[in-house]
PDB file of C-alpha atoms in Angstrom:
ATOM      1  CA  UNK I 125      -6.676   1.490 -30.163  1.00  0.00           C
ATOM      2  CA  UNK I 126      -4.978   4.683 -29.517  1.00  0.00           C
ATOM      3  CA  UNK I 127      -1.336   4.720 -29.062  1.00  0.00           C
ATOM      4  CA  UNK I 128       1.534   6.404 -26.754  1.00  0.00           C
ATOM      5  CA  UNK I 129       0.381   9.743 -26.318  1.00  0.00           C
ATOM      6  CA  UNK I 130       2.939  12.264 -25.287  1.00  0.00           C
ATOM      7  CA  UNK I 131       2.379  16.083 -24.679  1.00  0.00           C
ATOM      8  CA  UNK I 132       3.526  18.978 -25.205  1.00  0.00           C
ATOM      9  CA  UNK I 133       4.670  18.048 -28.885  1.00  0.00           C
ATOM     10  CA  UNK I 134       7.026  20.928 -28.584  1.00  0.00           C
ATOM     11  CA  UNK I 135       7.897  22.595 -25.319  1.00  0.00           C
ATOM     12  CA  UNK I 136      10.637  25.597 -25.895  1.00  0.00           C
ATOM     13  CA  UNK I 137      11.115  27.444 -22.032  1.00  0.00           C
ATOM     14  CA  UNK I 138      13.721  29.344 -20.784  1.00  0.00           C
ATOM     15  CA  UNK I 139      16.843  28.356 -18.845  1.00  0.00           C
ATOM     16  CA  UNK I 140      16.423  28.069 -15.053  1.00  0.00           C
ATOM     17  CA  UNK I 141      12.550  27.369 -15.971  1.00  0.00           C
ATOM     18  CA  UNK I 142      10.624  23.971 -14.607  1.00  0.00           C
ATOM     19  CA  UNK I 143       8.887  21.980 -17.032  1.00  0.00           C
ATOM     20  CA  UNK I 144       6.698  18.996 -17.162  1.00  0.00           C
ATOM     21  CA  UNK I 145       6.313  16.633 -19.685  1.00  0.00           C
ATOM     22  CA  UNK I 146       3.339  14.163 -19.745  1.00  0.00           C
ATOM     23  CA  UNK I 147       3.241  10.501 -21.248  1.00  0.00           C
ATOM     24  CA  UNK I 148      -0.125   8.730 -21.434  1.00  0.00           C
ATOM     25  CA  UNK I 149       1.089   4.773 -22.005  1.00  0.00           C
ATOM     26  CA  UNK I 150      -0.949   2.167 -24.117  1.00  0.00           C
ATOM     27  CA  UNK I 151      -3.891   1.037 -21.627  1.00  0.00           C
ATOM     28  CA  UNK I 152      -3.049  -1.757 -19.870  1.00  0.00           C
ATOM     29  CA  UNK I 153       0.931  -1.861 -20.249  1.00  0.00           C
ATOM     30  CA  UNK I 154       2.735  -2.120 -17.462  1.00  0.00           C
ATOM     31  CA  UNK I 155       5.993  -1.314 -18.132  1.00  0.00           C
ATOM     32  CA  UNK I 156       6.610   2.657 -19.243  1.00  0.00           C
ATOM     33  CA  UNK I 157      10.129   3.895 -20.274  1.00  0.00           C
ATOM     34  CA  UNK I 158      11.209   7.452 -21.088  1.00  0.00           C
ATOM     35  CA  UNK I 159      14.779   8.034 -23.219  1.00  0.00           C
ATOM     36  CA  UNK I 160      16.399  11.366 -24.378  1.00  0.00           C
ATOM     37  CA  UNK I 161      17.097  11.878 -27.618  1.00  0.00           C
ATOM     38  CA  UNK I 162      19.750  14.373 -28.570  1.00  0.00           C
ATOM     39  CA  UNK I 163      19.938  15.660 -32.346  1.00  0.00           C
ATOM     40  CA  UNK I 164      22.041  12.707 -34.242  1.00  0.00           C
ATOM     41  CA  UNK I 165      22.113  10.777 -31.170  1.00  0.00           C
ATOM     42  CA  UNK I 166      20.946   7.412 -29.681  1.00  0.00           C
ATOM     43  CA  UNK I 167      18.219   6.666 -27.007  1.00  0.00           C
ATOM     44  CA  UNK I 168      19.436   7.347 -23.347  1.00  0.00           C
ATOM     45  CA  UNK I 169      17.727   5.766 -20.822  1.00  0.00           C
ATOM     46  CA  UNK I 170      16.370   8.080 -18.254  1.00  0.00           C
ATOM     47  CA  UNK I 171      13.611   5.897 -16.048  1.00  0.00           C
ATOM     48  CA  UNK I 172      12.053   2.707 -16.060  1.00  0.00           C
ATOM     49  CA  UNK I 173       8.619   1.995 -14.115  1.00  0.00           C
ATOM     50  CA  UNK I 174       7.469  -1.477 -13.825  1.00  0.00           C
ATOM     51  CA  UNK I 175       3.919  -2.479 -12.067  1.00  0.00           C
ATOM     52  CA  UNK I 176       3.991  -1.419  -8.604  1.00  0.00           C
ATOM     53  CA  UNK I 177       7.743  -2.032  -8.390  1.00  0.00           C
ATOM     54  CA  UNK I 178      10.185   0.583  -7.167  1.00  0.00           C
ATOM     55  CA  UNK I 179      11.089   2.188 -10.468  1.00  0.00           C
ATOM     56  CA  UNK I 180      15.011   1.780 -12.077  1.00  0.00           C
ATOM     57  CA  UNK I 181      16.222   5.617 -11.789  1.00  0.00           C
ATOM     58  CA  UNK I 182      19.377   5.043 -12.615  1.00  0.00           C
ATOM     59  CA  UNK I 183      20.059   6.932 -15.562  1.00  0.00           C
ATOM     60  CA  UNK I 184      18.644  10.155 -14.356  1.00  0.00           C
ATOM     61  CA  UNK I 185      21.652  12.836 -15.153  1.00  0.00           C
ATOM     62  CA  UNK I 186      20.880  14.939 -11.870  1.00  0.00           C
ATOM     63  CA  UNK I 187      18.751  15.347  -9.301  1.00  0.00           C
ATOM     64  CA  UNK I 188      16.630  18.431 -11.184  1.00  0.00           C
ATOM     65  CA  UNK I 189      15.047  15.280 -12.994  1.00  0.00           C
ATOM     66  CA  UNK I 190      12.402  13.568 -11.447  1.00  0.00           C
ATOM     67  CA  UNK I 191       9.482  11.196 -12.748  1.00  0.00           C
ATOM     68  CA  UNK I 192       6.298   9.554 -11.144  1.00  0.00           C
ATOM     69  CA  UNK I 193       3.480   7.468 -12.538  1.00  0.00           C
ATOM     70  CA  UNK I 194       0.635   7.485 -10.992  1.00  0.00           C
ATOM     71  CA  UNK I 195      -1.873   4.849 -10.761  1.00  0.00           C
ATOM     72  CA  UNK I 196       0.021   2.907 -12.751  1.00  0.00           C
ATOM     73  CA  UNK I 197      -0.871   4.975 -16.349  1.00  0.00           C
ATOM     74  CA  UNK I 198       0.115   8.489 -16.904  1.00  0.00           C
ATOM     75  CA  UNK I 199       3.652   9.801 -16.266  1.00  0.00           C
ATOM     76  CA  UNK I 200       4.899  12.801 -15.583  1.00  0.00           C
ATOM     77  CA  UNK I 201       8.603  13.840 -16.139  1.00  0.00           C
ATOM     78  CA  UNK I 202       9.432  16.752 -14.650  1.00  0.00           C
ATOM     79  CA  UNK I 203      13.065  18.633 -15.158  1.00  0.00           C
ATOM     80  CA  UNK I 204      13.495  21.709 -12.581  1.00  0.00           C
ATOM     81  CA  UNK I 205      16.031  24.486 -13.226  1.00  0.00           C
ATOM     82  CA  UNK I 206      16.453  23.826 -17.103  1.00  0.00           C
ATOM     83  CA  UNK I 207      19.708  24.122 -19.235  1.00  0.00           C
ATOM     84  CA  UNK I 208      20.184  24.283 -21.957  1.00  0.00           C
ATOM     85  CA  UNK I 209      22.154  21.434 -22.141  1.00  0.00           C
ATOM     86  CA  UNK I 210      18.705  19.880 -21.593  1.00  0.00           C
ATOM     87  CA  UNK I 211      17.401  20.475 -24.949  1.00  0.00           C
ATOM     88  CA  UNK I 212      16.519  17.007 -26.582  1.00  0.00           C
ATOM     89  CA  UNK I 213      13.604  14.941 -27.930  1.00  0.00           C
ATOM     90  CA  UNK I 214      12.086  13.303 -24.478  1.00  0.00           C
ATOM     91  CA  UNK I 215      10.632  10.175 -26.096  1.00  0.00           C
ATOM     92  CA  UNK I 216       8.399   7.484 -23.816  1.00  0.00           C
ATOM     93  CA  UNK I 217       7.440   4.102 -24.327  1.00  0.00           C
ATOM     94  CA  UNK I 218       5.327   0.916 -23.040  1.00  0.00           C
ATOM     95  CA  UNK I 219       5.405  -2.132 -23.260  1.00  0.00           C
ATOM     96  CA  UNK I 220       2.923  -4.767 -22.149  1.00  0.00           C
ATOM     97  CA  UNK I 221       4.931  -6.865 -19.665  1.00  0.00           C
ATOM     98  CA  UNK I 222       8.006  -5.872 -18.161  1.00  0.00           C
ATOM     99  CA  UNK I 223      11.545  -7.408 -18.098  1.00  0.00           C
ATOM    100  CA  UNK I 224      11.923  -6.324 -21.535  1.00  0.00           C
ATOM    101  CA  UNK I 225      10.246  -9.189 -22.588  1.00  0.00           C
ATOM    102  CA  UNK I 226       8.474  -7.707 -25.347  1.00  0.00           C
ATOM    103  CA  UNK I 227       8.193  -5.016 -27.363  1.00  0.00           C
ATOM    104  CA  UNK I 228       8.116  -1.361 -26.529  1.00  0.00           C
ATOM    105  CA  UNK I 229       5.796   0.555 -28.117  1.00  0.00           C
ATOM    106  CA  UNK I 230       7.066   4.943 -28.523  1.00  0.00           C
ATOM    107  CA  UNK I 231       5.053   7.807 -28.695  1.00  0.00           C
ATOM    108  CA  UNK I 232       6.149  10.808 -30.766  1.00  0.00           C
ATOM    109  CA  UNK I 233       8.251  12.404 -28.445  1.00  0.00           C
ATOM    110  CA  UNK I 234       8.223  15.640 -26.987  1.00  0.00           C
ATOM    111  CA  UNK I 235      10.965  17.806 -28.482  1.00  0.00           C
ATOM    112  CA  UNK I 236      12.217  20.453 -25.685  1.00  0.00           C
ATOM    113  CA  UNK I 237      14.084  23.168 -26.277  1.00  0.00           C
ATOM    114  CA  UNK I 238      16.026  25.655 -23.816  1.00  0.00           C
ATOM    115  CA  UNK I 239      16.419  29.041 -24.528  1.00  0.00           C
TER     116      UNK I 239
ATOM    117  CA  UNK D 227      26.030   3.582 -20.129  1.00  0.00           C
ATOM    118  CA  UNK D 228      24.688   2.074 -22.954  1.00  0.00           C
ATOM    119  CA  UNK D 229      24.913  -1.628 -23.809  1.00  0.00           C
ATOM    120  CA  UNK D 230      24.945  -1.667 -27.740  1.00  0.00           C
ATOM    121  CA  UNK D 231      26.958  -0.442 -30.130  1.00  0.00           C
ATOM    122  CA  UNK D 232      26.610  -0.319 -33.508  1.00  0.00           C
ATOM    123  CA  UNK D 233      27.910  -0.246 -36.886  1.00  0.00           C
ATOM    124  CA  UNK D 234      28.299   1.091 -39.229  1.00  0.00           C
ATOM    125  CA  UNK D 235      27.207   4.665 -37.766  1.00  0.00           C
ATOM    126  CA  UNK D 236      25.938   5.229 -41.769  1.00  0.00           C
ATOM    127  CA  UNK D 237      25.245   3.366 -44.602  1.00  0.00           C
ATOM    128  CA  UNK D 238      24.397   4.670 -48.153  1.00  0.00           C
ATOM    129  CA  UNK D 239      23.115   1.728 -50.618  1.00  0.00           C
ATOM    130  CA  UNK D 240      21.192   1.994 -54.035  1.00  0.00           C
ATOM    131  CA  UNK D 241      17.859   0.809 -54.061  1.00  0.00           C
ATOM    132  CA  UNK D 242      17.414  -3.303 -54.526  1.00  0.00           C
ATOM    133  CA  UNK D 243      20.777  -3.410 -52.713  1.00  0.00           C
ATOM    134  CA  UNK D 244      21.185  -5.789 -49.072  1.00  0.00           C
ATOM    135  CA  UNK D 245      21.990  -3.430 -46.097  1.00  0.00           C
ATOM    136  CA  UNK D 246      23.610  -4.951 -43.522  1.00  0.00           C
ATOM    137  CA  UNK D 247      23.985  -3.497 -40.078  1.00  0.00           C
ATOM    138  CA  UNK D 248      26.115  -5.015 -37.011  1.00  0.00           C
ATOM    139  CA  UNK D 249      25.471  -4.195 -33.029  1.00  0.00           C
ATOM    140  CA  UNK D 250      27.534  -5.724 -30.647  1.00  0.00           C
ATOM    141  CA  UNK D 251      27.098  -5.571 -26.475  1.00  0.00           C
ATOM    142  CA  UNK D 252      28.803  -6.351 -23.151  1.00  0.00           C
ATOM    143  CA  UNK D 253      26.611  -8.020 -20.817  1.00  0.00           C
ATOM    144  CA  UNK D 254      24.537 -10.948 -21.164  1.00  0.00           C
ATOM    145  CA  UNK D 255      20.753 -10.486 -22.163  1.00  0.00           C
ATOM    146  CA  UNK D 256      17.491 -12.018 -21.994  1.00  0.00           C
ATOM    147  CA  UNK D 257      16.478 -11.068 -25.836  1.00  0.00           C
ATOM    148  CA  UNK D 258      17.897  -8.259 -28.219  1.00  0.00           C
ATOM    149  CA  UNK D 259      15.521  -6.040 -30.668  1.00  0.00           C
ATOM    150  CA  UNK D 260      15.542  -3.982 -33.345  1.00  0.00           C
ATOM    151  CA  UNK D 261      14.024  -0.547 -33.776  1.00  0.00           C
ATOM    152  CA  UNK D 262      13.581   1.879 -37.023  1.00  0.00           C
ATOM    153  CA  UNK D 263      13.209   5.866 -36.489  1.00  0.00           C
ATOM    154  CA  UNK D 264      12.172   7.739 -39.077  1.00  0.00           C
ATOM    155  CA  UNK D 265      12.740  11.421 -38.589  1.00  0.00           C
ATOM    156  CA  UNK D 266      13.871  11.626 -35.196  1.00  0.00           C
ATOM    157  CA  UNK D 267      10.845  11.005 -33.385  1.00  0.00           C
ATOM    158  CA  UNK D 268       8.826   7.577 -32.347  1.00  0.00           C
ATOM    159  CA  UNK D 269      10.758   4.123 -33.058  1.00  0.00           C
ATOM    160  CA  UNK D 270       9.108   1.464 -34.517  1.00  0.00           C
ATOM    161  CA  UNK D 271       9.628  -1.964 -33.137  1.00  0.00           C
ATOM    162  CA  UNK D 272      10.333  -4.413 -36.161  1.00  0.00           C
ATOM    163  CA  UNK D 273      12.325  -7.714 -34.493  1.00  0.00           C
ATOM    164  CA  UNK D 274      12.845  -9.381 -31.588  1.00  0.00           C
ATOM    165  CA  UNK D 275      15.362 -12.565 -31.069  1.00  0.00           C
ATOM    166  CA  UNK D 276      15.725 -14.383 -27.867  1.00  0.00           C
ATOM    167  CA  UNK D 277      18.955 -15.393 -26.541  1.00  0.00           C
ATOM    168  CA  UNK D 278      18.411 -18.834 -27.185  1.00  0.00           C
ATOM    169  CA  UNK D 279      17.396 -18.293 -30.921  1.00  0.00           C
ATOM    170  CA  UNK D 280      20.527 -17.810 -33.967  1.00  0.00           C
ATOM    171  CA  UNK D 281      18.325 -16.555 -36.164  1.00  0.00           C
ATOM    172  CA  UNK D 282      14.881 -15.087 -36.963  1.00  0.00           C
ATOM    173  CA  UNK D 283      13.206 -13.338 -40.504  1.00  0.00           C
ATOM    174  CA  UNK D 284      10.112 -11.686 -40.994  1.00  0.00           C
ATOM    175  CA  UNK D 285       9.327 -10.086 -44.071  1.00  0.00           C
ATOM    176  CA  UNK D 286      12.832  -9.060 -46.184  1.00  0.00           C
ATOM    177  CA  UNK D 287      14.348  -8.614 -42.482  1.00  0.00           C
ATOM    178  CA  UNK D 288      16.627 -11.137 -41.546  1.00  0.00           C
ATOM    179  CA  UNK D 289      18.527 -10.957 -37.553  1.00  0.00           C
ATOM    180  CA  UNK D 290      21.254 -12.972 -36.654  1.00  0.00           C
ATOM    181  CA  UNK D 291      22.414 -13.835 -33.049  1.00  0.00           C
ATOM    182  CA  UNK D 292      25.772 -14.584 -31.630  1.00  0.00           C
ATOM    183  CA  UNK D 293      25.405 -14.882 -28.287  1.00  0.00           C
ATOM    184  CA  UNK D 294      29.266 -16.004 -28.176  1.00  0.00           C
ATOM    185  CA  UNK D 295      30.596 -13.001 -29.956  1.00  0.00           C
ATOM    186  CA  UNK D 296      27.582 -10.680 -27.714  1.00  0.00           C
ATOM    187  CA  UNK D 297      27.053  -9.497 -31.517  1.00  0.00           C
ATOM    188  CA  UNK D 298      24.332  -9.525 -33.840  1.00  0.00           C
ATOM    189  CA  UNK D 299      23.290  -8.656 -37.563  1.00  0.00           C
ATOM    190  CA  UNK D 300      19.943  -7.263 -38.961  1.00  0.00           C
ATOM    191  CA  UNK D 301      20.149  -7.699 -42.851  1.00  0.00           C
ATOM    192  CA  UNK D 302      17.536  -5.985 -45.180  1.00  0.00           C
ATOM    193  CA  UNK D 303      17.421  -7.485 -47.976  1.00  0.00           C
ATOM    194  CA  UNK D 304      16.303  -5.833 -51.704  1.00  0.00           C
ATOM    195  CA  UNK D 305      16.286  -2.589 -50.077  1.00  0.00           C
ATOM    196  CA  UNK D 306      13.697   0.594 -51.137  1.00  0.00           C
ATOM    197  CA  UNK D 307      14.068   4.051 -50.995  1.00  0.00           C
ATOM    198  CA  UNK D 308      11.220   3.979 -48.280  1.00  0.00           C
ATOM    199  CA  UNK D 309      13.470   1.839 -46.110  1.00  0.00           C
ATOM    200  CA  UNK D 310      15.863   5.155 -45.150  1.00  0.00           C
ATOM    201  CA  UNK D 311      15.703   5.199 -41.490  1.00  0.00           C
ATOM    202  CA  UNK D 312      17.849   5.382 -38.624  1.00  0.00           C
ATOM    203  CA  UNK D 313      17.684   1.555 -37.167  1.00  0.00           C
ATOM    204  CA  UNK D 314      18.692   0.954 -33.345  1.00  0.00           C
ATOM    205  CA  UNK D 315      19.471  -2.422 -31.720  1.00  0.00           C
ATOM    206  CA  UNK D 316      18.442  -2.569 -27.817  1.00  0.00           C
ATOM    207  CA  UNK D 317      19.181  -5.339 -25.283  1.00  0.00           C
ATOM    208  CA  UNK D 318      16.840  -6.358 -22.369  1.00  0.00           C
ATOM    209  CA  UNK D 319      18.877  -7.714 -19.672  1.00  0.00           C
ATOM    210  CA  UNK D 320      18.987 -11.285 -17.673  1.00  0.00           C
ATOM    211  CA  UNK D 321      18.707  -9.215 -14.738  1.00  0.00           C
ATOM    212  CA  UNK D 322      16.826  -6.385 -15.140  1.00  0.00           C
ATOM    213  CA  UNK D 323      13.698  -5.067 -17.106  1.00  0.00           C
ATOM    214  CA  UNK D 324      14.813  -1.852 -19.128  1.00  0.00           C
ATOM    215  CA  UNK D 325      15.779  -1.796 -22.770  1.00  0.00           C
ATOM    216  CA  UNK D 326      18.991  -0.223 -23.282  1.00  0.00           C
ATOM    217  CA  UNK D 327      19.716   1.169 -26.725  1.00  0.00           C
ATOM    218  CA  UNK D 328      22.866   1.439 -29.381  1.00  0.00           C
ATOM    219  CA  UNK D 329      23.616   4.498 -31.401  1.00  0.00           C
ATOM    220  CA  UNK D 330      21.797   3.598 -34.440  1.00  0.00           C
ATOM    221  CA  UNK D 331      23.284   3.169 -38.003  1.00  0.00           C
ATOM    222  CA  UNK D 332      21.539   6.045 -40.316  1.00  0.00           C
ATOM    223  CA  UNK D 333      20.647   3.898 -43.526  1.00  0.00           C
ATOM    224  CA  UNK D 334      19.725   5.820 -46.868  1.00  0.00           C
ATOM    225  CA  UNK D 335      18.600   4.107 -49.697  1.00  0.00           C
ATOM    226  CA  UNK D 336      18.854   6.157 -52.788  1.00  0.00           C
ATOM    227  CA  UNK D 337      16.705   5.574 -56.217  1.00  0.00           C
TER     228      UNK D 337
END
């Protein structure tokens, strides 16, 4: 079956700019993650959704990030007011239960770039 | 913050050589796993040992667990040139769901 799909690939915008980055999770998995990436880096947690549980926010940098998942599938990340500080590799990931029980599956990332 | 760190941050081995990498954490988990990147985009998942387990293999992968020392060890053994990867430990906690991830040790394998 079809994998963690995450669009745009490659998003470059300008500072100050919104953007919205989409993650379509493995059907069925409950639990969806998304990270930041920067170049050389590790994974930093941004947001965890589990089920219909309130999701874990707590390693959103600011407020200009946001993220929702609706219906319990897609998610949307959404960063308002860009810097360039942003720039990064935004990757998601699901898993098929939640508490970290098992593994998380990634999509390709999408690799954002502020101008 | 993040819970693991690891070492060493790189590691350059000849082919058929055992690469050993270490990640250590502070708080107590429910199961730790291992992850390989390959050019900075998706990870792969490739191990996962519970807290109550010492050791696990699959394949030439071999993870320790020290739940003691809040360290552990993923050892590849006869290494190949396709193995160079960046390879990330992440810990899912007693308490809560999300996967928290080290820094990665960048492992080449040269030919």
């Amino acid at each position: 079956g079809a994998g963690v799909s995450q669009s745009p690939s490659n998003k470059v915008t300008e500072k100050g700019k919104d953007v919205e980055l989409r993650c379509d999770p493995i059907s069925g998995h409950t639990a969806l993650y998304w990270y930041r990436q920067s170049l050389g880096q590790g994974l930093e947690f941004l947001i965890y959704f589990q089920g219909n549980s309130a999701p874990d926010k707590s390693g959103l940098p600011s407020d200009r990030f946001s993220a929702e998942r609706t219906g319990g599938s897609v998610s949307t990340l959404t960063i308002q007011r860009t810097q360039q500080e942003d720039s990064a590799v935004y990757l998601c990931a699901s898993s098929p239960r939640g508490e970290g029980n098992t593994e998380a599956f990634f999509g390709q990332g999408t690799r954002l770039t502020v101008v | 913050s993040q819970q693991g760190e690891e070492d060493p941050q790189a590691l350059s081995i000849q082919e058929g050589e055992n690469a050993t990498m270490n990640c250590s954490y502070k708080t107590s988990i429910n199961n730790l796993q291992w992850y390989r990147q390959n050019s900075g985009r998706g990870l792969v998942h490739l191990i996962l040992i519970r807290s109550n387990e010492r050791e696990k293999h699959s394949g030439r992968l071999r993870v320790t667990l020290d739940t003691s020392k809040k360290s552990s060890s993923l050892l590849i053994t006869a290494s190949r040139a396709a193995d160079t990867a960046s390879y990330f430990c992440a810990t899912a906690g007693v308490q809560g769901g999300k996967l928290i991830f080290g820094q990665g040790t960048e492992l080449s394998v040269k030919p």
